[in-house]
PDB file of C-alpha atoms in Angstrom:
ATOM      1  CA  MET A   1      79.911 -58.462 -78.978  1.00 41.00           C
ATOM      2  CA  ILE A   2      76.508 -57.029 -79.830  1.00 45.00           C
ATOM      3  CA  HIS A   3      74.579 -55.421 -77.282  1.00 55.00           C
ATOM      4  CA  SER A   4      70.717 -55.227 -76.842  1.00 64.00           C
ATOM      5  CA  ILE A   5      69.126 -52.071 -77.870  1.00 73.00           C
ATOM      6  CA  PRO A   6      66.462 -50.667 -75.596  1.00 76.00           C
ATOM      7  CA  SER A   7      63.071 -50.656 -76.888  1.00 80.00           C
ATOM      8  CA  ASN A   8      61.489 -47.344 -78.094  1.00 84.00           C
ATOM      9  CA  LYS A   9      58.749 -47.926 -75.108  1.00 84.00           C
ATOM     10  CA  SER A  10      61.574 -48.199 -72.400  1.00 83.00           C
ATOM     11  CA  MET A  11      63.205 -45.307 -73.829  1.00 87.00           C
ATOM     12  CA  LEU A  12      60.116 -43.102 -73.980  1.00 89.00           C
ATOM     13  CA  LEU A  13      59.220 -44.103 -70.367  1.00 88.00           C
ATOM     14  CA  GLN A  14      62.883 -42.980 -69.281  1.00 89.00           C
ATOM     15  CA  ILE A  15      62.447 -39.501 -71.163  1.00 91.00           C
ATOM     16  CA  TYR A  16      58.943 -39.174 -69.509  1.00 91.00           C
ATOM     17  CA  VAL A  17      60.254 -39.898 -66.084  1.00 90.00           C
ATOM     18  CA  THR A  18      62.880 -37.252 -66.690  1.00 91.00           C
ATOM     19  CA  ILE A  19      60.606 -34.593 -68.082  1.00 92.00           C
ATOM     20  CA  THR A  20      58.345 -35.090 -64.986  1.00 92.00           C
ATOM     21  CA  ALA A  21      61.363 -34.566 -62.689  1.00 90.00           C
ATOM     22  CA  MET A  22      62.891 -31.636 -64.633  1.00 88.00           C
ATOM     23  CA  PRO A  23      60.933 -28.881 -62.793  1.00 89.00           C
ATOM     24  CA  LEU A  24      62.013 -30.039 -59.367  1.00 89.00           C
ATOM     25  CA  TYR A  25      65.567 -30.855 -60.704  1.00 86.00           C
ATOM     26  CA  CYS A  26      65.931 -26.963 -61.494  1.00 87.00           C
ATOM     27  CA  ILE A  27      65.578 -26.231 -57.605  1.00 89.00           C
ATOM     28  CA  LEU A  28      69.263 -26.763 -56.864  1.00 87.00           C
ATOM     29  CA  PRO A  29      70.867 -24.573 -59.673  1.00 88.00           C
ATOM     30  CA  THR A  30      67.946 -21.811 -58.631  1.00 91.00           C
ATOM     31  CA  PHE A  31      68.753 -22.174 -55.167  1.00 92.00           C
ATOM     32  CA  SER A  32      72.524 -22.101 -55.578  1.00 91.00           C
ATOM     33  CA  GLU A  33      72.458 -18.919 -57.540  1.00 91.00           C
ATOM     34  CA  TYR A  34      70.431 -17.432 -54.670  1.00 94.00           C
ATOM     35  CA  VAL A  35      72.689 -18.229 -51.856  1.00 95.00           C
ATOM     36  CA  VAL A  36      75.301 -16.874 -53.964  1.00 93.00           C
ATOM     37  CA  GLU A  37      73.829 -13.626 -54.888  1.00 93.00           C
ATOM     38  CA  HIS A  38      73.130 -13.149 -51.195  1.00 95.00           C
ATOM     39  CA  ASP A  39      76.926 -13.778 -50.289  1.00 94.00           C
ATOM     40  CA  TRP A  40      76.203 -16.716 -48.140  1.00 96.00           C
ATOM     41  CA  THR A  41      78.888 -18.946 -49.947  1.00 96.00           C
ATOM     42  CA  LYS A  42      82.500 -18.813 -50.302  1.00 95.00           C
ATOM     43  CA  CYS A  43      81.952 -18.234 -54.234  1.00 95.00           C
ATOM     44  CA  TYR A  44      84.166 -15.538 -55.978  1.00 96.00           C
ATOM     45  CA  PRO A  45      83.417 -13.878 -59.434  1.00 94.00           C
ATOM     46  CA  ARG A  46      86.726 -13.648 -61.023  1.00 95.00           C
ATOM     47  CA  ILE A  47      89.666 -15.936 -61.409  1.00 96.00           C
ATOM     48  CA  ARG A  48      92.129 -13.288 -60.927  1.00 95.00           C
ATOM     49  CA  ASP A  49      90.694 -12.475 -57.479  1.00 93.00           C
ATOM     50  CA  VAL A  50      92.405 -15.572 -56.315  1.00 96.00           C
ATOM     51  CA  GLY A  51      94.590 -16.452 -59.148  1.00 97.00           C
ATOM     52  CA  TRP A  52      95.312 -19.313 -61.165  1.00 97.00           C
ATOM     53  CA  LEU A  53      96.934 -21.567 -58.678  1.00 98.00           C
ATOM     54  CA  ALA A  54      94.508 -21.038 -55.888  1.00 97.00           C
ATOM     55  CA  TYR A  55      91.676 -21.702 -58.648  1.00 97.00           C
ATOM     56  CA  ALA A  56      93.338 -25.129 -59.720  1.00 97.00           C
ATOM     57  CA  PHE A  57      93.479 -26.094 -55.889  1.00 97.00           C
ATOM     58  CA  HIS A  58      89.933 -24.927 -55.503  1.00 97.00           C
ATOM     59  CA  ILE A  59      88.506 -27.108 -58.456  1.00 96.00           C
ATOM     60  CA  ILE A  60      90.529 -30.053 -57.318  1.00 97.00           C
ATOM     61  CA  SER A  61      89.146 -29.753 -53.650  1.00 97.00           C
ATOM     62  CA  TYR A  62      85.594 -29.119 -55.182  1.00 96.00           C
ATOM     63  CA  LEU A  63      85.785 -32.336 -57.483  1.00 96.00           C
ATOM     64  CA  THR A  64      87.223 -34.441 -54.379  1.00 96.00           C
ATOM     65  CA  PHE A  65      84.413 -33.444 -52.097  1.00 97.00           C
ATOM     66  CA  VAL A  66      81.656 -34.021 -54.837  1.00 96.00           C
ATOM     67  CA  GLU A  67      83.206 -37.561 -55.591  1.00 96.00           C
ATOM     68  CA  PHE A  68      83.404 -38.453 -51.928  1.00 97.00           C
ATOM     69  CA  SER A  69      79.840 -37.076 -51.134  1.00 97.00           C
ATOM     70  CA  ILE A  70      78.146 -38.559 -54.128  1.00 96.00           C
ATOM     71  CA  TYR A  71      79.698 -42.028 -53.449  1.00 97.00           C
ATOM     72  CA  TRP A  72      78.218 -41.999 -49.860  1.00 97.00           C
ATOM     73  CA  MET A  73      74.983 -40.539 -50.683  1.00 96.00           C
ATOM     74  CA  HIS A  74      74.695 -42.976 -53.576  1.00 96.00           C
ATOM     75  CA  ARG A  75      75.816 -45.716 -51.507  1.00 96.00           C
ATOM     76  CA  GLY A  76      73.114 -44.665 -48.755  1.00 95.00           C
ATOM     77  CA  LEU A  77      70.413 -44.801 -51.244  1.00 95.00           C
ATOM     78  CA  HIS A  78      71.001 -48.436 -51.715  1.00 95.00           C
ATOM     79  CA  ASP A  79      71.866 -49.260 -48.104  1.00 95.00           C
ATOM     80  CA  ILE A  80      69.003 -47.381 -46.356  1.00 95.00           C
ATOM     81  CA  LYS A  81      66.180 -49.742 -47.278  1.00 94.00           C
ATOM     82  CA  PRO A  82      63.391 -47.031 -47.259  1.00 95.00           C
ATOM     83  CA  LEU A  83      65.520 -44.714 -49.387  1.00 94.00           C
ATOM     84  CA  TYR A  84      66.054 -47.319 -52.045  1.00 93.00           C
ATOM     85  CA  LYS A  85      62.586 -48.581 -51.800  1.00 93.00           C
ATOM     86  CA  TYR A  86      60.604 -45.391 -52.140  1.00 92.00           C
ATOM     87  CA  LEU A  87      63.446 -43.168 -54.101  1.00 92.00           C
ATOM     88  CA  HIS A  88      66.202 -44.874 -55.997  1.00 92.00           C
ATOM     89  CA  ALA A  89      64.317 -48.020 -56.939  1.00 89.00           C
ATOM     90  CA  LYS A  90      62.616 -46.071 -59.594  1.00 87.00           C
ATOM     91  CA  HIS A  91      65.954 -45.619 -61.267  1.00 88.00           C
ATOM     92  CA  HIS A  92      67.166 -49.263 -60.880  1.00 87.00           C
ATOM     93  CA  ILE A  93      64.158 -50.525 -62.938  1.00 83.00           C
ATOM     94  CA  TYR A  94      66.659 -50.124 -65.913  1.00 78.00           C
ATOM     95  CA  ASN A  95      68.912 -53.055 -64.644  1.00 76.00           C
ATOM     96  CA  LYS A  96      69.717 -54.580 -68.045  1.00 74.00           C
ATOM     97  CA  LYS A  97      71.699 -53.732 -70.735  1.00 71.00           C
ATOM     98  CA  SER A  98      68.537 -54.007 -72.848  1.00 72.00           C
ATOM     99  CA  THR A  99      66.819 -51.116 -70.964  1.00 78.00           C
ATOM    100  CA  LEU A 100      69.763 -48.888 -70.173  1.00 82.00           C
ATOM    101  CA  SER A 101      70.217 -45.747 -72.411  1.00 84.00           C
ATOM    102  CA  PRO A 102      71.328 -42.358 -72.151  1.00 85.00           C
ATOM    103  CA  PHE A 103      67.809 -41.393 -71.450  1.00 86.00           C
ATOM    104  CA  ALA A 104      68.044 -43.615 -68.190  1.00 87.00           C
ATOM    105  CA  GLY A 105      70.590 -41.041 -66.824  1.00 87.00           C
ATOM    106  CA  LEU A 106      68.140 -38.583 -65.412  1.00 87.00           C
ATOM    107  CA  ALA A 107      65.045 -40.957 -64.847  1.00 89.00           C
ATOM    108  CA  PHE A 108      65.074 -40.517 -61.240  1.00 90.00           C
ATOM    109  CA  HIS A 109      62.516 -39.904 -58.641  1.00 92.00           C
ATOM    110  CA  PRO A 110      63.274 -36.050 -58.379  1.00 91.00           C
ATOM    111  CA  ILE A 111      64.302 -36.150 -54.693  1.00 93.00           C
ATOM    112  CA  ASP A 112      66.656 -38.907 -55.606  1.00 93.00           C
ATOM    113  CA  GLY A 113      68.203 -36.811 -58.310  1.00 89.00           C
ATOM    114  CA  ILE A 114      68.412 -33.669 -56.050  1.00 91.00           C
ATOM    115  CA  LEU A 115      69.984 -35.664 -53.196  1.00 92.00           C
ATOM    116  CA  GLN A 116      72.860 -37.206 -55.606  1.00 90.00           C
ATOM    117  CA  ALA A 117      73.346 -33.700 -56.767  1.00 89.00           C
ATOM    118  CA  ILE A 118      73.209 -31.523 -53.515  1.00 93.00           C
ATOM    119  CA  PRO A 119      77.005 -32.010 -52.897  1.00 94.00           C
ATOM    120  CA  HIS A 120      77.559 -29.489 -55.651  1.00 93.00           C
ATOM    121  CA  LEU A 121      75.606 -26.922 -53.611  1.00 93.00           C
ATOM    122  CA  PHE A 122      77.140 -27.891 -50.291  1.00 95.00           C
ATOM    123  CA  ALA A 123      80.596 -27.497 -51.679  1.00 96.00           C
ATOM    124  CA  LEU A 124      79.737 -23.758 -52.276  1.00 96.00           C
ATOM    125  CA  PHE A 125      79.574 -23.224 -48.406  1.00 97.00           C
ATOM    126  CA  LEU A 126      82.788 -25.030 -47.706  1.00 96.00           C
ATOM    127  CA  ILE A 127      85.396 -24.557 -50.656  1.00 97.00           C
ATOM    128  CA  PRO A 128      86.074 -21.252 -52.427  1.00 96.00           C
ATOM    129  CA  THR A 129      84.584 -21.725 -55.980  1.00 95.00           C
ATOM    130  CA  HIS A 130      84.549 -19.728 -59.129  1.00 96.00           C
ATOM    131  CA  PHE A 131      80.871 -19.480 -59.705  1.00 93.00           C
ATOM    132  CA  ARG A 132      80.819 -19.897 -63.466  1.00 93.00           C
ATOM    133  CA  THR A 133      82.895 -23.006 -63.090  1.00 95.00           C
ATOM    134  CA  HIS A 134      80.548 -24.362 -60.613  1.00 93.00           C
ATOM    135  CA  VAL A 135      77.703 -23.741 -63.141  1.00 91.00           C
ATOM    136  CA  VAL A 136      79.811 -25.551 -65.914  1.00 92.00           C
ATOM    137  CA  LEU A 137      80.478 -28.165 -63.583  1.00 90.00           C
ATOM    138  CA  LEU A 138      76.544 -28.719 -62.991  1.00 87.00           C
ATOM    139  CA  PHE A 139      76.244 -28.622 -66.717  1.00 89.00           C
ATOM    140  CA  LEU A 140      78.675 -31.335 -67.256  1.00 89.00           C
ATOM    141  CA  GLU A 141      77.033 -33.422 -64.245  1.00 87.00           C
ATOM    142  CA  VAL A 142      74.241 -33.920 -66.695  1.00 86.00           C
ATOM    143  CA  VAL A 143      76.355 -34.602 -69.361  1.00 89.00           C
ATOM    144  CA  TRP A 144      78.210 -36.859 -67.617  1.00 89.00           C
ATOM    145  CA  THR A 145      75.026 -38.748 -66.153  1.00 89.00           C
ATOM    146  CA  THR A 146      73.582 -39.323 -69.427  1.00 88.00           C
ATOM    147  CA  ASN A 147      77.156 -40.758 -70.689  1.00 87.00           C
ATOM    148  CA  ILE A 148      77.533 -43.417 -68.102  1.00 89.00           C
ATOM    149  CA  HIS A 149      74.199 -44.862 -68.948  1.00 87.00           C
ATOM    150  CA  ASP A 150      74.884 -45.634 -72.506  1.00 81.00           C
ATOM    151  CA  CYS A 151      76.504 -49.133 -72.027  1.00 75.00           C
ATOM    152  CA  ILE A 152      79.715 -48.149 -74.097  1.00 77.00           C
ATOM    153  CA  HIS A 153      82.633 -48.829 -72.183  1.00 76.00           C
ATOM    154  CA  ALA A 154      85.399 -46.527 -72.921  1.00 76.00           C
ATOM    155  CA  GLU A 155      88.109 -48.136 -70.865  1.00 76.00           C
ATOM    156  CA  LEU A 156      89.733 -44.938 -70.025  1.00 79.00           C
ATOM    157  CA  TRP A 157      91.324 -45.547 -66.319  1.00 82.00           C
ATOM    158  CA  PRO A 158      90.464 -44.253 -63.660  1.00 87.00           C
ATOM    159  CA  VAL A 159      87.534 -42.811 -65.173  1.00 86.00           C
ATOM    160  CA  MET A 160      84.159 -44.557 -63.840  1.00 89.00           C
ATOM    161  CA  GLY A 161      82.856 -44.891 -67.596  1.00 87.00           C
ATOM    162  CA  ALA A 162      79.630 -46.763 -68.691  1.00 87.00           C
ATOM    163  CA  GLY A 163      81.130 -50.156 -68.405  1.00 88.00           C
ATOM    164  CA  TYR A 164      81.670 -49.753 -64.595  1.00 91.00           C
ATOM    165  CA  HIS A 165      78.197 -48.279 -64.313  1.00 90.00           C
ATOM    166  CA  THR A 166      76.460 -51.082 -66.067  1.00 88.00           C
ATOM    167  CA  ILE A 167      77.786 -53.268 -63.509  1.00 91.00           C
ATOM    168  CA  HIS A 168      76.254 -51.011 -60.830  1.00 92.00           C
ATOM    169  CA  HIS A 169      72.798 -51.528 -62.678  1.00 90.00           C
ATOM    170  CA  THR A 170      73.087 -55.231 -63.093  1.00 87.00           C
ATOM    171  CA  ARG A 171      74.857 -56.073 -59.885  1.00 87.00           C
ATOM    172  CA  TYR A 172      73.404 -53.279 -57.785  1.00 83.00           C
ATOM    173  CA  ARG A 173      76.312 -53.702 -54.775  1.00 90.00           C
ATOM    174  CA  TYR A 174      79.340 -52.359 -56.812  1.00 94.00           C
ATOM    175  CA  ASN A 175      80.439 -49.175 -58.494  1.00 95.00           C
ATOM    176  CA  TYR A 176      78.820 -46.467 -56.622  1.00 95.00           C
ATOM    177  CA  GLY A 177      81.420 -43.914 -57.674  1.00 93.00           C
ATOM    178  CA  HIS A 178      80.788 -40.714 -59.864  1.00 91.00           C
ATOM    179  CA  TYR A 179      83.691 -39.395 -62.121  1.00 92.00           C
ATOM    180  CA  SER A 180      86.242 -42.080 -61.036  1.00 93.00           C
ATOM    181  CA  ILE A 181      86.748 -45.410 -59.643  1.00 93.00           C
ATOM    182  CA  TRP A 182      88.751 -44.175 -56.669  1.00 94.00           C
ATOM    183  CA  MET A 183      85.922 -44.029 -53.768  1.00 96.00           C
ATOM    184  CA  ASP A 184      84.889 -47.793 -55.011  1.00 96.00           C
ATOM    185  CA  TRP A 185      88.513 -48.652 -54.907  1.00 96.00           C
ATOM    186  CA  MET A 186      88.948 -47.184 -51.464  1.00 96.00           C
ATOM    187  CA  PHE A 187      85.806 -48.728 -49.972  1.00 96.00           C
ATOM    188  CA  GLY A 188      86.011 -52.016 -51.364  1.00 96.00           C
ATOM    189  CA  THR A 189      83.102 -51.614 -53.814  1.00 96.00           C
ATOM    190  CA  LEU A 190      84.803 -51.757 -57.198  1.00 95.00           C
ATOM    191  CA  LEU A 191      83.963 -54.621 -59.826  1.00 93.00           C
ATOM    192  CA  ASP A 192      86.169 -53.963 -63.004  1.00 90.00           C
ATOM    193  CA  PRO A 193      84.191 -55.052 -66.342  1.00 85.00           C
ATOM    194  CA  LYS A 194      87.071 -57.048 -67.487  1.00 80.00           C
ATOM    195  CA  ASP A 195      86.744 -59.210 -64.256  1.00 74.00           C
ATOM    196  CA  THR A 196      82.997 -59.780 -65.390  1.00 70.00           C
ATOM    197  CA  GLU A 197      83.739 -60.737 -68.765  1.00 60.00           C
ATOM    198  CA  ALA A 198      86.097 -63.167 -67.722  1.00 50.00           C
ATOM    199  CA  LYS A 199      83.824 -65.049 -65.615  1.00 50.00           C
ATOM    200  CA  VAL A 200      80.996 -65.078 -68.577  1.00 41.00           C
ATOM    201  CA  SER A 201      83.580 -66.289 -71.131  1.00 36.00           C
TER     202      SER A 201
END
C-alpha cells in the first residue's frame, strides 16, 4: 500500500508550531529539576540507594502511573469541549495520513503539550524515582511522540504504535493511549488497525 506523503508546506507548519511551543515545553523539565533539588519529591540519586529490585518496581509503577494519567488527560482533552476547541484542536488539524508526519508529534498548543506530559512531574511526588531515569524517560517521551506520528505501523503488540495513533487522528474517539494499548483496551476505546483495514477492503 502506498501512503500519501505530507507536503513540505504541511511539515514546515508543524515545525513552526513546535518551535514556537518549545520555550514553554521547557518549563516542565526545568521545574522538575527545581523540585528535585529542593528535596520536595521522592527522587533518589543512585540506584544502589534502593537496590535493583526496588528500582525495577519503581520504574514499572512510574510507567503505569504515566500510562493511566496520560490516557485520561488525553481523553479529557477530547471530551471536555472547551479544552478540545482551544487547546487540543490545534494538534488535530493533522487528521489525515497525508498531513501526518513525525514533525506533527510535538505540534501542540504549548499548554496542551504540558498537560499531556505533566504526569511525569506528578509521578515524582508519588513514586520513588531515580532522577536520571526520569530525565531519560522525558527524553524518550519526545522520541516516542514523534515516532507514533509517522504512519508506519510496526505491529508490535501491545505497543501503541503509529497504526493505532493514526486511527486516533482520523477517527478521534479511539486509541488515546500512550506507550501501550492497555488503557484503551480496559476502558473500551481501542480500535485495531487490522479492523479498519478489513472494513476498507
